[in-house]
Amino acid sequence: MSKPQIVIVGAGPAGMVLAYQLVTNGVPVRVLEQHPDLEREFRGELLGPSVLPALDSLGILPMLTERGFARPGVERRMFVGAKRRVTLPGGAELGAQISQPGLLALLHELCSRHPHYQLDFKTTALSAVREGERVTALVVRREGREERVEGDVFVVCNGRNSRLRKDLGLDVELSEKPDSTLWLRFDFADAPEALPRTVDVHMFGKGVVVVHFATAGKPRLQIAYSAPGDVGALRKDLPALRERLLPTLPEGLRELVAARIDDRMESQVLAVAIDRLKTWHVPGMLFLGDAAHTMSPAGGQGLNLAIRDSIVAANHMIDAVRAGTPIDAPVFARIEGERRPEIEAAQAGQLRAHRMVHKPLFVEHMMFTMLGVVMRFKTFAIPPPPPVEPRHAVRATPQ
Ligand SMILES: Cc1cc2nc3c(=O)[nH]c(=O)nc-3n(C[C@H](O)[C@H](O)[C@H](O)COP(=O)(O)OP(=O)(O)OC[C@H]3O[C@@H](n4cnc5c(N)ncnc54)[C@H](O)[C@@H]3O)c2cc1C
């Protein structure tokens, strides 16, 4: 039986991790990406224990580390206010900081070793073509022209605000819009020794949360500033940005950042969303990653969950190809069924976190004091997410 042609929309982490597993198992894949390259800034960069073993077994993590695009052993630390370090019931969180462009470029390079892989840049999926109920093609725009892309199975990994979701009129069962986040990036090439080695999250009460960390692979400091109201206005009002941001920073960073708040500073506003499709598939088409369930940056989970989605999807899709059965509704339902409980729990946790950071600072202090007392007598057993193993792992090797 001939193998199905899989079309993946979006060359983000969900799309490229899926592509890698399918392609290395001999399944033909065509990826459509709207951007001209894989460069992207202001995205999830911290990989946690829920995906690191899987990326290790695929050989991706060692190659990323070798190339300087992954920094293992990075701790995420939580603070109430500027100085008081607090512990969450799950204990210390250690992960690896990665460069998303580095990860995506490596996956593209590894996939490109196979003749049955194709990635089309500057190609935007506009709408789905249906024959009866089934999606059989996509209308895409490329080089200013519209054309059709045919395939047997379509996997939509095009992230938040997925237009295919809207095009198909899919229902959402959750749609929350917490405060927006202003992402800032500063060049620290002349002061790399000042860059933090940890990812530090500071909660200042009434919705103000400030996160700082160094970008993997480049000497840059990233700061995420979340607060109620129009944080986007702060991009244009640099005195106001200085007034609000600088007092929140540790002393070692404050002056260095103050000297860099000018028109060389890079910034982006993230309209934070937490949403989820009611059903992640229609005949012929499956949604994964942020396209199926957009995550807030709270807890830094979106990247990890998108990768876990793709590992599970590849397991079931390759099972079907090997069994010679179609990749259709029952396969999609198994993928969604395996992923849904973790996604629902993670989104519920993010909503709780957003509510908690809206309390006044003194209430946050009290909550963590009480939590500390309880944790002295009672160990909280927060079950880790179930292991996600790439069952058809083909280990990547440098050529
Ligand atoms: C500013 C910002 C900061 C973030 N910070 C964190 C963080 O600290 N920690 C964390 O874990 N997560 C964070 N996230 C979330 C994390 O980056 C995402 O959850 C993760 O990237 C989701 O992966 P994905 O592959 O599903 O989607 P994406 O990474 O969004 O990739 C989607 C891809 O599809 C392409 N695309 C979109 N539409 C089309 C179309 N119509 N046709 C063709 N291609 C299309 C896009 O160009 C993109 O390459 C952040 C996200 C943003 C935007």
PDB file of N, CA, C and O and ligand atoms in Angstrom, residues 9-15 32-35 40-46 100 123-126 157-160 163 183 213 268 270 288-291 295 297 300-304 306, ligand 1:
ATOM      1  N   VAL A   9       0.676  22.191   8.208  1.00  0.00           N
ATOM      2  CA  VAL A   9       0.614  23.662   8.091  1.00  0.00           C
ATOM      3  C   VAL A   9       1.335  24.259   9.297  1.00  0.00           C
ATOM      4  O   VAL A   9       0.890  24.088  10.430  1.00  0.00           O
ATOM      5  N   GLY A  10       2.467  24.937   9.051  1.00  0.00           N
ATOM      6  CA  GLY A  10       3.179  25.610  10.145  1.00  0.00           C
ATOM      7  C   GLY A  10       4.456  24.882  10.518  1.00  0.00           C
ATOM      8  O   GLY A  10       4.426  23.718  10.914  1.00  0.00           O
ATOM      9  N   ALA A  11       5.597  25.571  10.366  1.00  0.00           N
ATOM     10  CA  ALA A  11       6.900  24.986  10.713  1.00  0.00           C
ATOM     11  C   ALA A  11       7.349  25.475  12.078  1.00  0.00           C
ATOM     12  O   ALA A  11       8.487  25.901  12.266  1.00  0.00           O
ATOM     13  N   GLY A  12       6.454  25.445  13.061  1.00  0.00           N
ATOM     14  CA  GLY A  12       6.825  25.736  14.452  1.00  0.00           C
ATOM     15  C   GLY A  12       7.247  24.433  15.119  1.00  0.00           C
ATOM     16  O   GLY A  12       7.418  23.399  14.445  1.00  0.00           O
ATOM     17  N   PRO A  13       7.397  24.443  16.437  1.00  0.00           N
ATOM     18  CA  PRO A  13       7.841  23.227  17.128  1.00  0.00           C
ATOM     19  C   PRO A  13       6.893  22.041  16.905  1.00  0.00           C
ATOM     20  O   PRO A  13       7.354  20.922  16.670  1.00  0.00           O
ATOM     21  N   ALA A  14       5.574  22.269  16.958  1.00  0.00           N
ATOM     22  CA  ALA A  14       4.644  21.149  16.769  1.00  0.00           C
ATOM     23  C   ALA A  14       4.819  20.580  15.362  1.00  0.00           C
ATOM     24  O   ALA A  14       4.969  19.361  15.182  1.00  0.00           O
ATOM     25  N   GLY A  15       4.830  21.441  14.354  1.00  0.00           N
ATOM     26  CA  GLY A  15       4.906  20.982  12.972  1.00  0.00           C
ATOM     27  C   GLY A  15       6.219  20.285  12.658  1.00  0.00           C
ATOM     28  O   GLY A  15       6.243  19.215  12.036  1.00  0.00           O
ATOM     29  N   LEU A  32       4.087  23.523   5.040  1.00  0.00           N
ATOM     30  CA  LEU A  32       3.815  24.859   4.487  1.00  0.00           C
ATOM     31  C   LEU A  32       4.067  25.885   5.578  1.00  0.00           C
ATOM     32  O   LEU A  32       3.495  25.772   6.666  1.00  0.00           O
ATOM     33  N   GLU A  33       4.917  26.854   5.308  1.00  0.00           N
ATOM     34  CA  GLU A  33       5.237  27.865   6.322  1.00  0.00           C
ATOM     35  C   GLU A  33       5.094  29.256   5.705  1.00  0.00           C
ATOM     36  O   GLU A  33       5.670  29.524   4.657  1.00  0.00           O
ATOM     37  N   GLN A  34       4.352  30.107   6.405  1.00  0.00           N
ATOM     38  CA  GLN A  34       4.081  31.431   5.824  1.00  0.00           C
ATOM     39  C   GLN A  34       5.307  32.349   5.793  1.00  0.00           C
ATOM     40  O   GLN A  34       5.438  33.198   4.925  1.00  0.00           O
ATOM     41  N   HIS A  35       6.221  32.148   6.744  1.00  0.00           N
ATOM     42  CA  HIS A  35       7.389  33.040   6.802  1.00  0.00           C
ATOM     43  C   HIS A  35       8.467  32.601   5.805  1.00  0.00           C
ATOM     44  O   HIS A  35       8.494  31.451   5.393  1.00  0.00           O
ATOM     45  N   ARG A  40      12.699  33.360  14.474  1.00  0.00           N
ATOM     46  CA  ARG A  40      11.549  33.832  15.253  1.00  0.00           C
ATOM     47  C   ARG A  40      12.062  34.266  16.616  1.00  0.00           C
ATOM     48  O   ARG A  40      12.946  33.650  17.179  1.00  0.00           O
ATOM     49  N   GLU A  41      11.530  35.338  17.062  1.00  0.00           N
ATOM     50  CA  GLU A  41      11.949  35.837  18.369  1.00  0.00           C
ATOM     51  C   GLU A  41      10.747  35.795  19.292  1.00  0.00           C
ATOM     52  O   GLU A  41       9.619  35.654  18.844  1.00  0.00           O
ATOM     53  N   PHE A  42      10.994  35.946  20.563  1.00  0.00           N
ATOM     54  CA  PHE A  42       9.915  36.028  21.545  1.00  0.00           C
ATOM     55  C   PHE A  42       9.033  34.784  21.512  1.00  0.00           C
ATOM     56  O   PHE A  42       7.844  34.859  21.236  1.00  0.00           O
ATOM     57  N   ARG A  43       9.616  33.657  21.698  1.00  0.00           N
ATOM     58  CA  ARG A  43       8.862  32.415  21.765  1.00  0.00           C
ATOM     59  C   ARG A  43       9.343  31.606  22.950  1.00  0.00           C
ATOM     60  O   ARG A  43      10.358  31.935  23.559  1.00  0.00           O
ATOM     61  N   GLY A  44       8.610  30.525  23.233  1.00  0.00           N
ATOM     62  CA  GLY A  44       8.992  29.667  24.343  1.00  0.00           C
ATOM     63  C   GLY A  44      10.403  29.152  24.152  1.00  0.00           C
ATOM     64  O   GLY A  44      10.776  28.743  23.057  1.00  0.00           O
ATOM     65  N   GLU A  45      11.200  29.197  25.215  1.00  0.00           N
ATOM     66  CA  GLU A  45      12.597  28.765  25.094  1.00  0.00           C
ATOM     67  C   GLU A  45      12.999  27.760  26.161  1.00  0.00           C
ATOM     68  O   GLU A  45      14.122  27.277  26.131  1.00  0.00           O
ATOM     69  N   LEU A  46      12.103  27.487  27.132  1.00  0.00           N
ATOM     70  CA  LEU A  46      12.515  26.596  28.218  1.00  0.00           C
ATOM     71  C   LEU A  46      11.852  25.236  28.051  1.00  0.00           C
ATOM     72  O   LEU A  46      10.629  25.121  28.082  1.00  0.00           O
ATOM     73  N   GLN A 100      14.677  28.539  19.783  1.00  0.00           N
ATOM     74  CA  GLN A 100      13.673  27.955  18.870  1.00  0.00           C
ATOM     75  C   GLN A 100      14.169  27.941  17.430  1.00  0.00           C
ATOM     76  O   GLN A 100      14.017  26.936  16.737  1.00  0.00           O
ATOM     77  N   THR A 123       4.518  30.393   2.124  1.00  0.00           N
ATOM     78  CA  THR A 123       3.295  29.742   1.649  1.00  0.00           C
ATOM     79  C   THR A 123       2.276  29.768   2.786  1.00  0.00           C
ATOM     80  O   THR A 123       2.477  29.117   3.815  1.00  0.00           O
ATOM     81  N   THR A 124       1.224  30.524   2.586  1.00  0.00           N
ATOM     82  CA  THR A 124       0.228  30.703   3.649  1.00  0.00           C
ATOM     83  C   THR A 124      -1.031  29.905   3.330  1.00  0.00           C
ATOM     84  O   THR A 124      -1.617  30.075   2.261  1.00  0.00           O
ATOM     85  N   ALA A 125      -1.416  29.030   4.265  1.00  0.00           N
ATOM     86  CA  ALA A 125      -2.668  28.289   4.082  1.00  0.00           C
ATOM     87  C   ALA A 125      -3.832  29.242   4.345  1.00  0.00           C
ATOM     88  O   ALA A 125      -3.893  29.876   5.403  1.00  0.00           O
ATOM     89  N   LEU A 126      -4.729  29.351   3.370  1.00  0.00           N
ATOM     90  CA  LEU A 126      -5.838  30.302   3.506  1.00  0.00           C
ATOM     91  C   LEU A 126      -7.129  29.612   3.928  1.00  0.00           C
ATOM     92  O   LEU A 126      -7.856  30.119   4.773  1.00  0.00           O
ATOM     93  N   CYS A 157      -0.713  22.931  12.394  1.00  0.00           N
ATOM     94  CA  CYS A 157       0.169  23.290  13.524  1.00  0.00           C
ATOM     95  C   CYS A 157       0.521  24.760  13.369  1.00  0.00           C
ATOM     96  O   CYS A 157       1.681  25.142  13.505  1.00  0.00           O
ATOM     97  N   ASN A 158      -0.457  25.594  13.022  1.00  0.00           N
ATOM     98  CA  ASN A 158      -0.106  26.977  12.698  1.00  0.00           C
ATOM     99  C   ASN A 158      -0.305  27.950  13.867  1.00  0.00           C
ATOM    100  O   ASN A 158      -0.411  29.151  13.664  1.00  0.00           O
ATOM    101  N   GLY A 159      -0.317  27.406  15.072  1.00  0.00           N
ATOM    102  CA  GLY A 159      -0.210  28.268  16.244  1.00  0.00           C
ATOM    103  C   GLY A 159      -1.485  29.021  16.589  1.00  0.00           C
ATOM    104  O   GLY A 159      -2.572  28.734  16.082  1.00  0.00           O
ATOM    105  N   ARG A 160      -1.285  30.008  17.478  1.00  0.00           N
ATOM    106  CA  ARG A 160      -2.414  30.805  17.969  1.00  0.00           C
ATOM    107  C   ARG A 160      -3.065  31.565  16.817  1.00  0.00           C
ATOM    108  O   ARG A 160      -2.426  31.829  15.814  1.00  0.00           O
ATOM    109  N   ARG A 163      -6.060  30.544  11.335  1.00  0.00           N
ATOM    110  CA  ARG A 163      -7.159  30.956  10.451  1.00  0.00           C
ATOM    111  C   ARG A 163      -7.936  29.753   9.939  1.00  0.00           C
ATOM    112  O   ARG A 163      -9.089  29.882   9.545  1.00  0.00           O
ATOM    113  N   TRP A 183       6.992  41.880  25.691  1.00  0.00           N
ATOM    114  CA  TRP A 183       8.282  41.177  25.641  1.00  0.00           C
ATOM    115  C   TRP A 183       9.337  42.159  25.170  1.00  0.00           C
ATOM    116  O   TRP A 183       9.150  42.839  24.160  1.00  0.00           O
ATOM    117  N   PHE A 213      15.338  36.345  31.646  1.00  0.00           N
ATOM    118  CA  PHE A 213      16.224  35.221  31.327  1.00  0.00           C
ATOM    119  C   PHE A 213      17.090  35.595  30.123  1.00  0.00           C
ATOM    120  O   PHE A 213      16.779  36.529  29.390  1.00  0.00           O
ATOM    121  N   GLN A 268       7.767  43.274  21.648  1.00  0.00           N
ATOM    122  CA  GLN A 268       6.576  42.698  21.018  1.00  0.00           C
ATOM    123  C   GLN A 268       5.497  42.549  22.086  1.00  0.00           C
ATOM    124  O   GLN A 268       5.815  42.195  23.230  1.00  0.00           O
ATOM    125  N   LEU A 270       2.389  40.475  23.407  1.00  0.00           N
ATOM    126  CA  LEU A 270       1.696  39.200  23.258  1.00  0.00           C
ATOM    127  C   LEU A 270       0.314  39.334  23.897  1.00  0.00           C
ATOM    128  O   LEU A 270       0.201  39.527  25.106  1.00  0.00           O
ATOM    129  N   LEU A 288      -3.073  20.490  16.132  1.00  0.00           N
ATOM    130  CA  LEU A 288      -2.151  20.196  17.240  1.00  0.00           C
ATOM    131  C   LEU A 288      -1.510  21.478  17.754  1.00  0.00           C
ATOM    132  O   LEU A 288      -1.498  22.497  17.056  1.00  0.00           O
ATOM    133  N   GLY A 289      -0.908  21.405  18.932  1.00  0.00           N
ATOM    134  CA  GLY A 289      -0.176  22.552  19.491  1.00  0.00           C
ATOM    135  C   GLY A 289      -1.113  23.716  19.756  1.00  0.00           C
ATOM    136  O   GLY A 289      -2.314  23.543  20.023  1.00  0.00           O
ATOM    137  N   ASP A 290      -0.555  24.923  19.662  1.00  0.00           N
ATOM    138  CA  ASP A 290      -1.353  26.123  19.960  1.00  0.00           C
ATOM    139  C   ASP A 290      -2.581  26.241  19.050  1.00  0.00           C
ATOM    140  O   ASP A 290      -3.554  26.893  19.419  1.00  0.00           O
ATOM    141  N   ALA A 291      -2.547  25.657  17.872  1.00  0.00           N
ATOM    142  CA  ALA A 291      -3.705  25.731  16.968  1.00  0.00           C
ATOM    143  C   ALA A 291      -4.901  24.995  17.579  1.00  0.00           C
ATOM    144  O   ALA A 291      -6.054  25.374  17.367  1.00  0.00           O
ATOM    145  N   MET A 295      -1.900  28.302  24.591  1.00  0.00           N
ATOM    146  CA  MET A 295      -1.478  28.371  25.989  1.00  0.00           C
ATOM    147  C   MET A 295      -1.018  29.787  26.321  1.00  0.00           C
ATOM    148  O   MET A 295      -0.511  30.509  25.455  1.00  0.00           O
ATOM    149  N   PRO A 297       1.729  32.175  28.448  1.00  0.00           N
ATOM    150  CA  PRO A 297       3.129  31.905  28.812  1.00  0.00           C
ATOM    151  C   PRO A 297       3.296  31.477  30.278  1.00  0.00           C
ATOM    152  O   PRO A 297       4.381  31.049  30.661  1.00  0.00           O
ATOM    153  N   GLY A 300       5.479  28.629  31.412  1.00  0.00           N
ATOM    154  CA  GLY A 300       6.322  28.248  30.264  1.00  0.00           C
ATOM    155  C   GLY A 300       6.027  26.863  29.734  1.00  0.00           C
ATOM    156  O   GLY A 300       6.918  26.017  29.637  1.00  0.00           O
ATOM    157  N   GLN A 301       4.763  26.594  29.385  1.00  0.00           N
ATOM    158  CA  GLN A 301       4.408  25.225  29.006  1.00  0.00           C
ATOM    159  C   GLN A 301       4.087  25.029  27.529  1.00  0.00           C
ATOM    160  O   GLN A 301       4.083  23.905  27.033  1.00  0.00           O
ATOM    161  N   GLY A 302       3.765  26.136  26.813  1.00  0.00           N
ATOM    162  CA  GLY A 302       3.240  25.996  25.447  1.00  0.00           C
ATOM    163  C   GLY A 302       4.151  25.209  24.528  1.00  0.00           C
ATOM    164  O   GLY A 302       3.701  24.329  23.784  1.00  0.00           O
ATOM    165  N   LEU A 303       5.437  25.493  24.600  1.00  0.00           N
ATOM    166  CA  LEU A 303       6.406  24.813  23.746  1.00  0.00           C
ATOM    167  C   LEU A 303       6.457  23.322  24.080  1.00  0.00           C
ATOM    168  O   LEU A 303       6.434  22.460  23.189  1.00  0.00           O
ATOM    169  N   ASN A 304       6.501  23.027  25.364  1.00  0.00           N
ATOM    170  CA  ASN A 304       6.587  21.633  25.804  1.00  0.00           C
ATOM    171  C   ASN A 304       5.354  20.839  25.403  1.00  0.00           C
ATOM    172  O   ASN A 304       5.440  19.722  24.922  1.00  0.00           O
ATOM    173  N   ALA A 306       3.249  21.512  22.964  1.00  0.00           N
ATOM    174  CA  ALA A 306       3.176  21.357  21.512  1.00  0.00           C
ATOM    175  C   ALA A 306       4.046  20.185  21.064  1.00  0.00           C
ATOM    176  O   ALA A 306       3.649  19.373  20.219  1.00  0.00           O
TER     177      ALA A 306
HETATM  178  C1  LIG B   1       5.649  36.202  22.462  1.00  0.00           C
HETATM  179  C2  LIG B   1       5.525  34.763  22.888  1.00  0.00           C
HETATM  180  C3  LIG B   1       6.180  34.316  24.020  1.00  0.00           C
HETATM  181  C4  LIG B   1       6.056  33.009  24.463  1.00  0.00           C
HETATM  182  N1  LIG B   1       6.713  32.577  25.570  1.00  0.00           N
HETATM  183  C5  LIG B   1       6.657  31.293  25.941  1.00  0.00           C
HETATM  184  C6  LIG B   1       7.419  30.794  27.029  1.00  0.00           C
HETATM  185  O1  LIG B   1       8.133  31.519  27.686  1.00  0.00           O
HETATM  186  N2  LIG B   1       7.361  29.453  27.308  1.00  0.00           N
HETATM  187  C7  LIG B   1       6.597  28.584  26.561  1.00  0.00           C
HETATM  188  O2  LIG B   1       6.605  27.363  26.798  1.00  0.00           O
HETATM  189  N3  LIG B   1       5.836  29.044  25.562  1.00  0.00           N
HETATM  190  C8  LIG B   1       5.867  30.369  25.235  1.00  0.00           C
HETATM  191  N4  LIG B   1       5.167  30.814  24.178  1.00  0.00           N
HETATM  192  C9  LIG B   1       4.311  29.877  23.513  1.00  0.00           C
HETATM  193  C10 LIG B   1       5.096  28.950  22.638  1.00  0.00           C
HETATM  194  O3  LIG B   1       6.028  29.652  21.850  1.00  0.00           O
HETATM  195  C11 LIG B   1       4.048  28.234  21.821  1.00  0.00           C
HETATM  196  O4  LIG B   1       3.153  27.570  22.704  1.00  0.00           O
HETATM  197  C12 LIG B   1       4.683  27.216  20.915  1.00  0.00           C
HETATM  198  O5  LIG B   1       5.580  27.858  20.024  1.00  0.00           O
HETATM  199  C13 LIG B   1       3.561  26.527  20.142  1.00  0.00           C
HETATM  200  O6  LIG B   1       4.111  25.819  19.090  1.00  0.00           O
HETATM  201  P1  LIG B   1       3.271  25.578  17.785  1.00  0.00           P
HETATM  202  O7  LIG B   1       4.186  24.831  16.876  1.00  0.00           O
HETATM  203  O8  LIG B   1       1.964  24.993  18.141  1.00  0.00           O
HETATM  204  O9  LIG B   1       2.949  27.030  17.185  1.00  0.00           O
HETATM  205  P2  LIG B   1       3.910  28.194  16.742  1.00  0.00           P
HETATM  206  O10 LIG B   1       5.222  28.123  17.422  1.00  0.00           O
HETATM  207  O11 LIG B   1       3.129  29.448  16.863  1.00  0.00           O
HETATM  208  O12 LIG B   1       4.197  27.914  15.204  1.00  0.00           O
HETATM  209  C14 LIG B   1       3.212  28.116  14.221  1.00  0.00           C
HETATM  210  C15 LIG B   1       3.884  28.248  12.865  1.00  0.00           C
HETATM  211  O13 LIG B   1       2.867  28.290  11.870  1.00  0.00           O
HETATM  212  C16 LIG B   1       3.140  29.345  10.969  1.00  0.00           C
HETATM  213  N5  LIG B   1       1.846  29.766  10.405  1.00  0.00           N
HETATM  214  C17 LIG B   1       0.857  30.454  11.024  1.00  0.00           C
HETATM  215  N6  LIG B   1      -0.210  30.584  10.211  1.00  0.00           N
HETATM  216  C18 LIG B   1       0.119  29.975   9.053  1.00  0.00           C
HETATM  217  C19 LIG B   1      -0.590  29.763   7.843  1.00  0.00           C
HETATM  218  N7  LIG B   1      -1.842  30.192   7.669  1.00  0.00           N
HETATM  219  N8  LIG B   1       0.050  29.112   6.824  1.00  0.00           N
HETATM  220  C20 LIG B   1       1.332  28.669   6.991  1.00  0.00           C
HETATM  221  N9  LIG B   1       2.024  28.824   8.141  1.00  0.00           N
HETATM  222  C21 LIG B   1       1.432  29.447   9.171  1.00  0.00           C
HETATM  223  C22 LIG B   1       3.811  30.393  11.820  1.00  0.00           C
HETATM  224  O14 LIG B   1       4.582  31.279  11.036  1.00  0.00           O
HETATM  225  C23 LIG B   1       4.683  29.523  12.723  1.00  0.00           C
HETATM  226  O15 LIG B   1       5.926  29.233  12.146  1.00  0.00           O
HETATM  227  C24 LIG B   1       5.257  32.119  23.740  1.00  0.00           C
HETATM  228  C25 LIG B   1       4.601  32.548  22.579  1.00  0.00           C
HETATM  229  C26 LIG B   1       4.730  33.859  22.159  1.00  0.00           C
HETATM  230  C27 LIG B   1       4.007  34.294  20.902  1.00  0.00           C
END
